[in-house]
XYZ file of C-alpha atoms in Angstrom:
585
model
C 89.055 7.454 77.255
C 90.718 4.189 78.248
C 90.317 2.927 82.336
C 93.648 5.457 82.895
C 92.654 8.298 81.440
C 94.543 7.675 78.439
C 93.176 8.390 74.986
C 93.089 4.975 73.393
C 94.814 4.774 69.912
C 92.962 5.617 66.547
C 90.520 4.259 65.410
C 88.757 3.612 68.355
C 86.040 1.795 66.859
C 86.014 0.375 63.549
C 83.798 2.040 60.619
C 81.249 -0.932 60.712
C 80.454 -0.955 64.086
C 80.109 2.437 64.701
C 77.996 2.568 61.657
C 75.864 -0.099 63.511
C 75.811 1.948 66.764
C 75.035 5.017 65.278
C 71.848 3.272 63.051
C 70.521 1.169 65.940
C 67.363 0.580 67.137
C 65.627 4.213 69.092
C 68.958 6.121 67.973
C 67.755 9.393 66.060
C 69.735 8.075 63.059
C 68.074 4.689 62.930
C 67.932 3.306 59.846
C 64.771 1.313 57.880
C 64.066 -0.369 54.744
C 61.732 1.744 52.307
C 60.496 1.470 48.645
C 61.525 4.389 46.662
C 59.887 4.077 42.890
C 60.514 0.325 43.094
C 64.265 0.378 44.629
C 64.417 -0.552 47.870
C 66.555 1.638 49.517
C 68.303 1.977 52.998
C 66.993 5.361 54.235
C 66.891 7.886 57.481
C 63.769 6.292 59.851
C 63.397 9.926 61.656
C 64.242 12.116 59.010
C 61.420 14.928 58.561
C 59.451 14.210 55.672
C 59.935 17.218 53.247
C 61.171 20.432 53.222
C 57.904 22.011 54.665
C 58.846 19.839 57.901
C 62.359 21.366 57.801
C 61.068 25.046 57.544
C 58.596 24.082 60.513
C 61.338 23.302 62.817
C 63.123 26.419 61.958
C 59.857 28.335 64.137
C 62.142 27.932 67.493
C 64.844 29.718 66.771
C 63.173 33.180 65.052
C 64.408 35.683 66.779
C 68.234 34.565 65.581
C 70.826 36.652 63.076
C 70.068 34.449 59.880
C 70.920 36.079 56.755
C 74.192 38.949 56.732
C 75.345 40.629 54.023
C 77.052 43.535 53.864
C 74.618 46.465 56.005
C 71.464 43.767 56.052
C 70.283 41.871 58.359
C 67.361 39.087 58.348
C 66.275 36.799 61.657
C 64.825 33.386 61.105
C 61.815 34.607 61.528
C 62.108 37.649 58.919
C 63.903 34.677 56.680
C 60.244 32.834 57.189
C 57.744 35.792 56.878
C 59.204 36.588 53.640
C 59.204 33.121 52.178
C 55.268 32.502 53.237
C 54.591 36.077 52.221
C 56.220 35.027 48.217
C 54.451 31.537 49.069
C 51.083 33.195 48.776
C 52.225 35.541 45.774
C 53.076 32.637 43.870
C 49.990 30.528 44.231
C 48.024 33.938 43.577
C 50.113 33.649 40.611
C 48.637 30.585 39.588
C 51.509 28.413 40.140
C 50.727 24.733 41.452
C 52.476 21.908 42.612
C 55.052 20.781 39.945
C 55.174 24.066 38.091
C 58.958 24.641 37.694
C 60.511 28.454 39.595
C 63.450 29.236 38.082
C 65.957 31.180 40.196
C 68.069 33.320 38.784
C 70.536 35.656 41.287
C 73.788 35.457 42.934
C 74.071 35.083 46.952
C 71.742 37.839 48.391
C 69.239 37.457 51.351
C 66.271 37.099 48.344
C 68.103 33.804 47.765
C 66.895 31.751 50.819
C 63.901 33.549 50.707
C 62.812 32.846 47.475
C 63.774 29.096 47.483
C 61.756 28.407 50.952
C 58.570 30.568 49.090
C 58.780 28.279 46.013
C 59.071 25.117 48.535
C 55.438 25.990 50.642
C 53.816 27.279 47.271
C 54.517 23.271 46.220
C 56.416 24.488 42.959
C 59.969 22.474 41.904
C 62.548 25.124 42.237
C 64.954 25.492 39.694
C 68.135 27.406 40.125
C 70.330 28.509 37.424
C 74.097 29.219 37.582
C 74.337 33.089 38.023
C 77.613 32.679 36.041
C 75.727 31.471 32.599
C 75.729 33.715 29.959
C 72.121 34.925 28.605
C 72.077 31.923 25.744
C 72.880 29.163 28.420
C 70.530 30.984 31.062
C 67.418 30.584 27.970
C 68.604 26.793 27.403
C 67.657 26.148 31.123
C 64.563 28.303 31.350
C 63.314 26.530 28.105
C 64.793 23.220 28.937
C 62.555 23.409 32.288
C 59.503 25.049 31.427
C 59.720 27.570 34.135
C 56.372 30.159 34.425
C 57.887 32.199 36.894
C 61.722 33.960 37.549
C 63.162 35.139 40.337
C 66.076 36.926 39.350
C 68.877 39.743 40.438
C 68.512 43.502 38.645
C 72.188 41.684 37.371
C 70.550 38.585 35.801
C 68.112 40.492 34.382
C 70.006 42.520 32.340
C 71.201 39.606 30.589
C 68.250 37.697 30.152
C 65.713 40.212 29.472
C 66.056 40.320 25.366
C 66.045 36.303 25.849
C 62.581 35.972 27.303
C 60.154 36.174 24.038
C 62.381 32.955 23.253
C 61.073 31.324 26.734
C 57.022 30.895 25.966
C 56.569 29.121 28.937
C 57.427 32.241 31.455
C 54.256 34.434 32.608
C 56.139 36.515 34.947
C 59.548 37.985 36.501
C 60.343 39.270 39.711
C 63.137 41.385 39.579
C 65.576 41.955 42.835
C 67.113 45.223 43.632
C 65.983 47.297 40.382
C 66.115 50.750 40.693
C 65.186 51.386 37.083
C 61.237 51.971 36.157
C 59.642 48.421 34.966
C 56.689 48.893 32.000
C 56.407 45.303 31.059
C 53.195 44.497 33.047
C 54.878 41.157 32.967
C 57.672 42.014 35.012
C 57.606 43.455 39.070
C 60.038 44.211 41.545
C 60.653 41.668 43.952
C 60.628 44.360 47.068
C 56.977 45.242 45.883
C 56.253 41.698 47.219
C 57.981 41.000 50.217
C 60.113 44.159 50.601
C 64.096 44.826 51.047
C 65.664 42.338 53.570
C 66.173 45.063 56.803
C 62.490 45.405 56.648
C 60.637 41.715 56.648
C 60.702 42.285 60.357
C 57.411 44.078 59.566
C 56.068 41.471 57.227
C 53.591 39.308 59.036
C 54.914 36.095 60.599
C 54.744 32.727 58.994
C 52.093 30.523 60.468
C 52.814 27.755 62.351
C 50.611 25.765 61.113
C 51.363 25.013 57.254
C 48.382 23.488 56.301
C 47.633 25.708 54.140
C 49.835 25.116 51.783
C 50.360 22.718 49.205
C 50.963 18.985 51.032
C 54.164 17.058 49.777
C 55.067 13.949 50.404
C 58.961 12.511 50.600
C 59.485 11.438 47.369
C 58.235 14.398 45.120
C 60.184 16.061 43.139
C 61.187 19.467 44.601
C 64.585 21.137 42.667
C 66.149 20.572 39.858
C 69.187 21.903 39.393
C 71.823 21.272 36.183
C 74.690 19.514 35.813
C 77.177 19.778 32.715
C 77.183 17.774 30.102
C 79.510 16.195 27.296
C 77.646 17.748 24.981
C 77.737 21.090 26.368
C 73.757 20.591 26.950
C 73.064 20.944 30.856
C 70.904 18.325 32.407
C 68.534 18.759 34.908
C 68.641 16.790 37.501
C 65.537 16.327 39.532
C 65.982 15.958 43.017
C 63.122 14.871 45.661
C 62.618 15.747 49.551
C 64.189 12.437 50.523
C 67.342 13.315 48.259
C 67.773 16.497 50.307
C 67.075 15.940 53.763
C 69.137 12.561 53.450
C 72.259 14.296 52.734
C 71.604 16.255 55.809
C 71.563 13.317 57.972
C 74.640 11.420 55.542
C 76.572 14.748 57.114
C 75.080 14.371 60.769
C 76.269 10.748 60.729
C 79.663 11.606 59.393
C 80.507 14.055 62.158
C 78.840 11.287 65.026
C 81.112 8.728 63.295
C 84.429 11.036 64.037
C 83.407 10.699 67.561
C 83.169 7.174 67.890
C 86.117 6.443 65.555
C 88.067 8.328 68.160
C 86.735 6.784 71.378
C 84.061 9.514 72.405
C 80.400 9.360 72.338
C 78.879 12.040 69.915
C 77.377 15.118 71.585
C 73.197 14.894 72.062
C 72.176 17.773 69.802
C 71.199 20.819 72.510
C 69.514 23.796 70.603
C 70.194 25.750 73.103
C 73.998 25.598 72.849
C 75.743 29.448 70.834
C 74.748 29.948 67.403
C 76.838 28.051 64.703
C 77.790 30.364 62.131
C 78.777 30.267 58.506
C 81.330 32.432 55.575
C 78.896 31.195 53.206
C 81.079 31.355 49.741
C 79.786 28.756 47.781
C 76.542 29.652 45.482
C 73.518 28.534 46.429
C 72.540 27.333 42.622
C 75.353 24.676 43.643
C 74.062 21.206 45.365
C 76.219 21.885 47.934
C 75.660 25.365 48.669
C 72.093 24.818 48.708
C 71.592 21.057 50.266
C 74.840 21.239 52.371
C 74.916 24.704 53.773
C 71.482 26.791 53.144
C 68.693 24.038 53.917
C 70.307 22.603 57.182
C 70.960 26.533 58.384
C 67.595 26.824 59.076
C 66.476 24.078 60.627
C 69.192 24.441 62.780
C 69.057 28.172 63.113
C 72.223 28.550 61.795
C 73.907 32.439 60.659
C 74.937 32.444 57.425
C 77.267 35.715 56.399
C 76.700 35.985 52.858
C 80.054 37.951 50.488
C 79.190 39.469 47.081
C 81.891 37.332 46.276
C 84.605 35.451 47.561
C 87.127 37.705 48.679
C 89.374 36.581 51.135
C 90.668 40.309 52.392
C 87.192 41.212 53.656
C 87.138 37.633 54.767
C 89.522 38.024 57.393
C 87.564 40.834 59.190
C 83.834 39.294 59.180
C 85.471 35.771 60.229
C 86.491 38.266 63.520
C 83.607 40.358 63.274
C 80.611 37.615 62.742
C 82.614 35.240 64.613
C 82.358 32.535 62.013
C 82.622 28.715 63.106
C 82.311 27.031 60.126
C 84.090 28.007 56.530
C 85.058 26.775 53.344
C 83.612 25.392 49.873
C 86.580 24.577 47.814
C 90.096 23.704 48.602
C 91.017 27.683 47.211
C 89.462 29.596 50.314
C 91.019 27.088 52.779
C 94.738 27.715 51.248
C 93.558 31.542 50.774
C 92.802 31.834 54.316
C 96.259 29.803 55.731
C 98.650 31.832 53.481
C 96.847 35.514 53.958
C 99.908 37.471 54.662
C 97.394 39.603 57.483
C 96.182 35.919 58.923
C 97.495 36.588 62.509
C 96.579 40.082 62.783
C 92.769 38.763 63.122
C 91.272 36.606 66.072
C 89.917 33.827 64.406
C 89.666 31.527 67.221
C 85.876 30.754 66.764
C 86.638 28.653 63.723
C 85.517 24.999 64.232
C 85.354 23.374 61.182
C 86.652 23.587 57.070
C 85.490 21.580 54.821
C 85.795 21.513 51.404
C 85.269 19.362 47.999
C 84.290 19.786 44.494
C 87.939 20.145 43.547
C 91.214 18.071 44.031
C 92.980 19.113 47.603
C 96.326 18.567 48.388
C 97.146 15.634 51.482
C 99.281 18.993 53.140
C 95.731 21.383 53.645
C 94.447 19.193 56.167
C 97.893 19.568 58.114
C 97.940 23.029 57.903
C 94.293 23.210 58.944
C 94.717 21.693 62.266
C 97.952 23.539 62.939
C 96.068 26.456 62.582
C 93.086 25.585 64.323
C 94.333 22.587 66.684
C 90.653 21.801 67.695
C 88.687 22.556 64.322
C 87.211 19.079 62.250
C 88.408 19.557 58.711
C 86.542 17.659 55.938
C 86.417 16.648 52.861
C 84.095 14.875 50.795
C 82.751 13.410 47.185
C 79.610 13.949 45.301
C 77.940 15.470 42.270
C 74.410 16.884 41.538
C 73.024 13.521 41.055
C 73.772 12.399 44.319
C 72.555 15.654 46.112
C 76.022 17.145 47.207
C 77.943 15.371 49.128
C 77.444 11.156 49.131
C 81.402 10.170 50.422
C 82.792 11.793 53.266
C 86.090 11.659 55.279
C 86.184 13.701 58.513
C 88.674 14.717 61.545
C 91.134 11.890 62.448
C 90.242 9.771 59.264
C 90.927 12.770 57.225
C 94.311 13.057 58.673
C 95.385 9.238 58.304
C 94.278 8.866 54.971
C 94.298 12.691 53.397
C 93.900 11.612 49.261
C 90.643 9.620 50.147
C 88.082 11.190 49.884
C 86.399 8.665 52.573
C 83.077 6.108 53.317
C 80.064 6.733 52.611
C 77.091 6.996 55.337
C 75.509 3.972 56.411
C 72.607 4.512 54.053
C 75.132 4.644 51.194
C 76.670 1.627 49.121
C 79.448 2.212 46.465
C 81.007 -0.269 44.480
C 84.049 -0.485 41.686
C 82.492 -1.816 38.534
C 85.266 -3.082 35.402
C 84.654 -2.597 31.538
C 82.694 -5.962 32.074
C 80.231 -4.969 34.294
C 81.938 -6.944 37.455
C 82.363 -5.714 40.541
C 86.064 -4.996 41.068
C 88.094 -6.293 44.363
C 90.053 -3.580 46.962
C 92.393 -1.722 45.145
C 91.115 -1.763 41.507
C 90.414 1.012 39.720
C 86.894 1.284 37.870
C 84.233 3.324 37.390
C 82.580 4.292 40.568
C 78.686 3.304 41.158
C 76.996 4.997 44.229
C 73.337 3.940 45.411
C 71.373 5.426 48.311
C 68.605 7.907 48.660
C 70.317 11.047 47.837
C 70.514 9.490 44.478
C 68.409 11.434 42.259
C 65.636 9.760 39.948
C 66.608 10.806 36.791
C 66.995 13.855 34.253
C 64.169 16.086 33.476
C 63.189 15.178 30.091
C 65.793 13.094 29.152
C 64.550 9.409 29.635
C 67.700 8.527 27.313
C 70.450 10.025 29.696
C 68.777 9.050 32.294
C 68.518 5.361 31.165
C 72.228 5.232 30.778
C 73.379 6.989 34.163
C 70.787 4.943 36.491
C 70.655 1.171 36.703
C 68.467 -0.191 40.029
C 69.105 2.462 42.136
C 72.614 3.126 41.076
C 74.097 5.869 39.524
C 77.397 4.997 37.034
C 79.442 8.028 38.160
C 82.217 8.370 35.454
C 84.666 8.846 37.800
C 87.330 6.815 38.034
C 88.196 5.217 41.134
C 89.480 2.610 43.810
C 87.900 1.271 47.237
C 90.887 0.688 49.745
C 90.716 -2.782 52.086
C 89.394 -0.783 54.771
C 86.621 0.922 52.462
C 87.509 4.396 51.646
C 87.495 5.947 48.470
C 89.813 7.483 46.181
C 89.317 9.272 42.731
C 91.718 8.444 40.235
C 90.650 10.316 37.427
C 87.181 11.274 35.615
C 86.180 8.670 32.608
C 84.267 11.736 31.283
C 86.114 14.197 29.702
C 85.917 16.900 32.478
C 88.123 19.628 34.677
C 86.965 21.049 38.299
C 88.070 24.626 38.114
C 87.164 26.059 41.334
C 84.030 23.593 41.984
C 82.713 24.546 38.381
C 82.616 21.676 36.182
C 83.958 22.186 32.990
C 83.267 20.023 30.030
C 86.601 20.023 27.956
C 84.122 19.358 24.801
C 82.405 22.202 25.426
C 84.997 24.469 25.310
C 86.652 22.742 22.596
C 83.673 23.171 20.240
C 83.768 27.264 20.907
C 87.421 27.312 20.019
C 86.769 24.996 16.444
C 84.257 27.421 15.333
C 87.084 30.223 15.448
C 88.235 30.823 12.052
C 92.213 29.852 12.086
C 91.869 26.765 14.496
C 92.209 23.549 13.087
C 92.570 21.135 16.054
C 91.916 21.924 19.688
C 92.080 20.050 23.204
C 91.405 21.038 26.431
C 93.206 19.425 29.606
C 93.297 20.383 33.318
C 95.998 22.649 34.233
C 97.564 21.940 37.809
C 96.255 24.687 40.511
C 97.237 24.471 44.449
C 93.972 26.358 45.249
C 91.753 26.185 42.509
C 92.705 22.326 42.202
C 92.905 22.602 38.358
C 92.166 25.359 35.502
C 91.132 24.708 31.476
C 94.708 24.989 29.467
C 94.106 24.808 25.838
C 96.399 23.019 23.136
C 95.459 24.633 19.828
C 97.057 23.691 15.769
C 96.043 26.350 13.707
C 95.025 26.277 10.064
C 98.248 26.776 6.953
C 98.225 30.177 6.680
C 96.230 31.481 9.424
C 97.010 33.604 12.451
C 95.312 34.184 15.989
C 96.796 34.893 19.354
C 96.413 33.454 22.655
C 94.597 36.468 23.400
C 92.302 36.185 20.127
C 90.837 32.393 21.206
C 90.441 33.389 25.069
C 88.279 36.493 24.094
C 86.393 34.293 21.343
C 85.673 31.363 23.706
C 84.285 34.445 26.439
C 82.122 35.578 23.987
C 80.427 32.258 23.792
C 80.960 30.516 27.570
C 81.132 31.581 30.765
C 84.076 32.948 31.794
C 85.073 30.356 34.475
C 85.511 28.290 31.355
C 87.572 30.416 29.161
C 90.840 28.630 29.090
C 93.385 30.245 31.033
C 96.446 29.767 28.232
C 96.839 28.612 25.156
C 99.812 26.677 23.541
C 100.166 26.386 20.230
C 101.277 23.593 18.720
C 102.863 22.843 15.633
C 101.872 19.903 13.924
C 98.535 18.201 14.295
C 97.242 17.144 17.464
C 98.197 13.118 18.647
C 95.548 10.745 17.911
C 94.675 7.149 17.771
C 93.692 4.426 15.377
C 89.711 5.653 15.266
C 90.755 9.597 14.803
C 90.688 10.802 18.960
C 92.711 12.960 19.967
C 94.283 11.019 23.099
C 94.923 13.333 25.862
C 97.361 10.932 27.730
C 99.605 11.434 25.322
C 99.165 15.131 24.649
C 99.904 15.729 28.478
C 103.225 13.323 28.102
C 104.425 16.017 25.257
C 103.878 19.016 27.576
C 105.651 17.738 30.545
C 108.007 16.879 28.381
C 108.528 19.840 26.879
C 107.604 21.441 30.350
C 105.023 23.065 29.233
């Protein structure tokens, strides 16, 4: 506040010197120098260690709600008992530091649970999307080496007649099967640590985590797979640093909104209500994991879990739960806003949306703070590689610039690099180049891909994008040929190669379709073979027999003569897209 009273105008405080403020000297988000594999790298001074620190300073708040979902209900401390209780399971097992978990389930309590066990036990976690289909779930068992699964009764079902192709895994534990088990190689997960209402009665987690397995910053400790052009997931294998750095990347973001509007950022209190979360995005995601499941417990967060994302029963646990925090993807904010029930709920606890992974309209942020006058809406940039979220633009900086998607933290650097290699001045668009220390150090087992992607530190994106004068970001476009649907990366490639090996289908392209929620969905331009026949309906079932079916193609159009192309034989998409808004298509 100005000497009157007055709020002074925005910004306050310019991004570089509240960066400076926030970093200085005795502030908990100093900043130091550190060598990281032979980059040096601006990192976090007081940021914990690993992830066995985080889980340690989870102890205070035990006897907090947790994990919800549906009837269950697990405390911090039931959250921790069952993790240390798997912990010891696995390393009975046999499993040692740097043997690869793979986990295999959608959002259920066992989740967290699992992850945290696989973190003491010293073991690199490796999630798998829950939406894969049993082929692409044995690429990334076998692609990782994983000995053990965690997995849903779901999951299972579809990977069980892949496992004598995975030699590497020497046992399962199954969630929530009701069905007898004879493969000695396979147990229930409840035989271990129990359902979820009952690790109240499992013994606590020690305080003292000596015991198991030490880690230091820089091991690896997840990996978890991206997409790729080839339809081939990479692994991307993420450290303790790369985790717990995007944790403080967000802290600093939300301290920066404060300054930027003349206030001094609140001194964390523990002892201040519960924060509380609609958790909808999957935890096999960066974000969902890194962003939203991690942090919860070290700040003894509540995190209301949905079988899926639903946003009728939304309405009533937001009331119910009394949820402060929401969001994922630019679909559940515009969900929530135009639910035709939306006032007959209270939903005055909400304090915060934030969203990415998707395009998002400039208008959601204004109809976010309509809604919820006093709430911080976000949104952000990032991929796998960079741990979640790297770019992030927050509160009043989201409104005055809503298509950015905003700075990065102070440990972060960005630049705009040409088809030359140069750096590009303010306003040119390039391909974006991030360094800091969420940066991951590579892909697992791909010294090639991982060659081309990182260069000193910095990872070559493939986005396209521009840096404005006053050093926020926007994405113009993606130089790789990829859709968001949703937050799910789609590959067009990949989805293109499952409709050429139909029968009738001579040429085939995939481009985004426009989507106000979902940001954008797979449309599919398709020239069929002389004399051949197949229906929209034909390809969409043949491409679900073969994908996942976030990636089946929502439409297809058929087109009559050949697809465009250039000199060398491409198909160019530019031009493609010209013809269907053309034809308004």
């Amino acid at each position: 506040m100005t000497a009157d009273g007055a709020k002074p105008a925005f910004p306050a405080m310019p991004i570089a010197q509240a960066h400076a403020l926030l970093t200085q000297a005795g502030s908990p988000l100093e900043m130091a120098e550190a060598d990281v594999r032979g980059v040096t790298l601006k990192v976090w001074k007081n940021a914990p260690p690993t992830l066995h620190a985080i889980f340690a300073l989870s102890a205070p708040f035990g006897p907090r709600d947790h994990l919800v979902f549906e009837d269950e209900r697990a405390s911090i401390g039931d959250t921790r008992a069952a993790a240390a209780v798997f912990a010891r399971q696995l390393i009975a097992d046999g499993v040692k530091p740097g043997d690869r978990i793979a986990i295999i389930m959608r959002n259920l309590p066992e989740w967290p649970a699992a992850f945290w066990g696989g973190v003491l036990a010293g073991a690199i976690v490796t999630p798998l999307n829950a939406w894969w289909t049993g082929t692409e779930l044995e690429y990334g068992i076998t692609d990782s080496g994983a000995s053990i699964l965690v997995v849903d009764n779901e999951r299972y079902e579809r990977v069980r007649e892949h496992l004598p192709n995975c030699p590497d895994v020497r046992k399962t534990y199954v969630s929530r099967e009701k069905d007898e088990i004879a493969d000695p190689a396979v147990a229930r997960l409840e035989d271990v640590i129990g359902a979820p209402n009952d690790w109240a009665k499992l013994e606590p987690a020690p305080s003292d985590l000596s015991a198991f397995p030490a880690r230091a910053p820089d091991d690896d400790v997840t990996i978890f797979y991206t997409s790729g052009t080839t339809g081939k997931p990479k692994g991307a294998v993420i450290s303790h640093r790369n985790i717990i750095s995007n944790i403080f990347n967000s802290a600093a973001a939300q301290a920066r909104a404060f300054l930027r509007r003349g206030e001094m950022p609140p001194t964390p209190d523990p002892s201040l209500p519960q924060k509380s979360f609609l958790d909808s995005v999957p935890f096999f995601h960066a974000t969902g994991c890194f962003a939203v499941m991690v942090p919860a417990l070290m700040r003894g967060d509540k995190l209301v879990m949905q079988r899926r994302w639903d946003v009728d029963a939304a309405l009533p646990l937001i009331e119910r739960e009394r949820i402060t925090h929401f969001g994922g993807v630019p679909t559940i904010a515009w969900q929530v806003l135009e639910h035709p029930k939306l006032e007959e709920y209270d939903l005055s606890s909400v304090e915060g949306v934030a969203y990415g992974g998707a395009p998002a309209a400039p208008e959601l942020v204004k109809r976010i703070r309509a809604r919820w006058p006093a709430s911080t809406p976000s949104q952000g940039w990032g991929m796998t590689e960079t741990s979640a979220t790297a770019v992030s633009n927050v509160a009043e900086d989201y409104m005055h610039k809503p298509a950015s998607t905003g700075v990065p933290a102070p440990t972060g650097e960005m630049k705009i690099v040409g088809a030359d290699g140069a750096t590009l001045p303010a306003g040119e668009v390039g391909e974006l180049w991030y360094k800091g220390p969420v940066v991951v150090r590579g892909y697992w087992n791909k010294p090639e891909a991982t060659a081309e992607t990182f260069v000193d530190g910095w990872i070559k994106t493939g986005d396209l994008a521009k840096i404005d004068e006053d050093g926020f970001l926007y994405i113009v476009d993606r130089a790789k040929d990829m859709l968001i649907r949703g937050g799910e990366n789609i590959y067009c490639v990949e989805v293109e190669n499952a409709l050429y090996d139909h029968p009738a289908v001579m040429d085939a392209a995939v481009v985004g379709k426009a989507h106000q929620s979902l940001g954008e969905e797979p449309l599919a331009i398709v020239h069929l073979k002389p004399g051949m026949a197949a229906s929209a309906e034909d390809l969409r079932h043949h491409v679900a027999q073969k994908l996942a079916a976030f990636k089946v193609p929502v439409d297809v159009i058929f087109w009559p003569q050949t697809l465009p192309r250039n000199a060398n034989g491409k198909i160019v998409k530019r031009d493609l897209k010209a013809q269907l808004e053309a034809r308004g298509s």
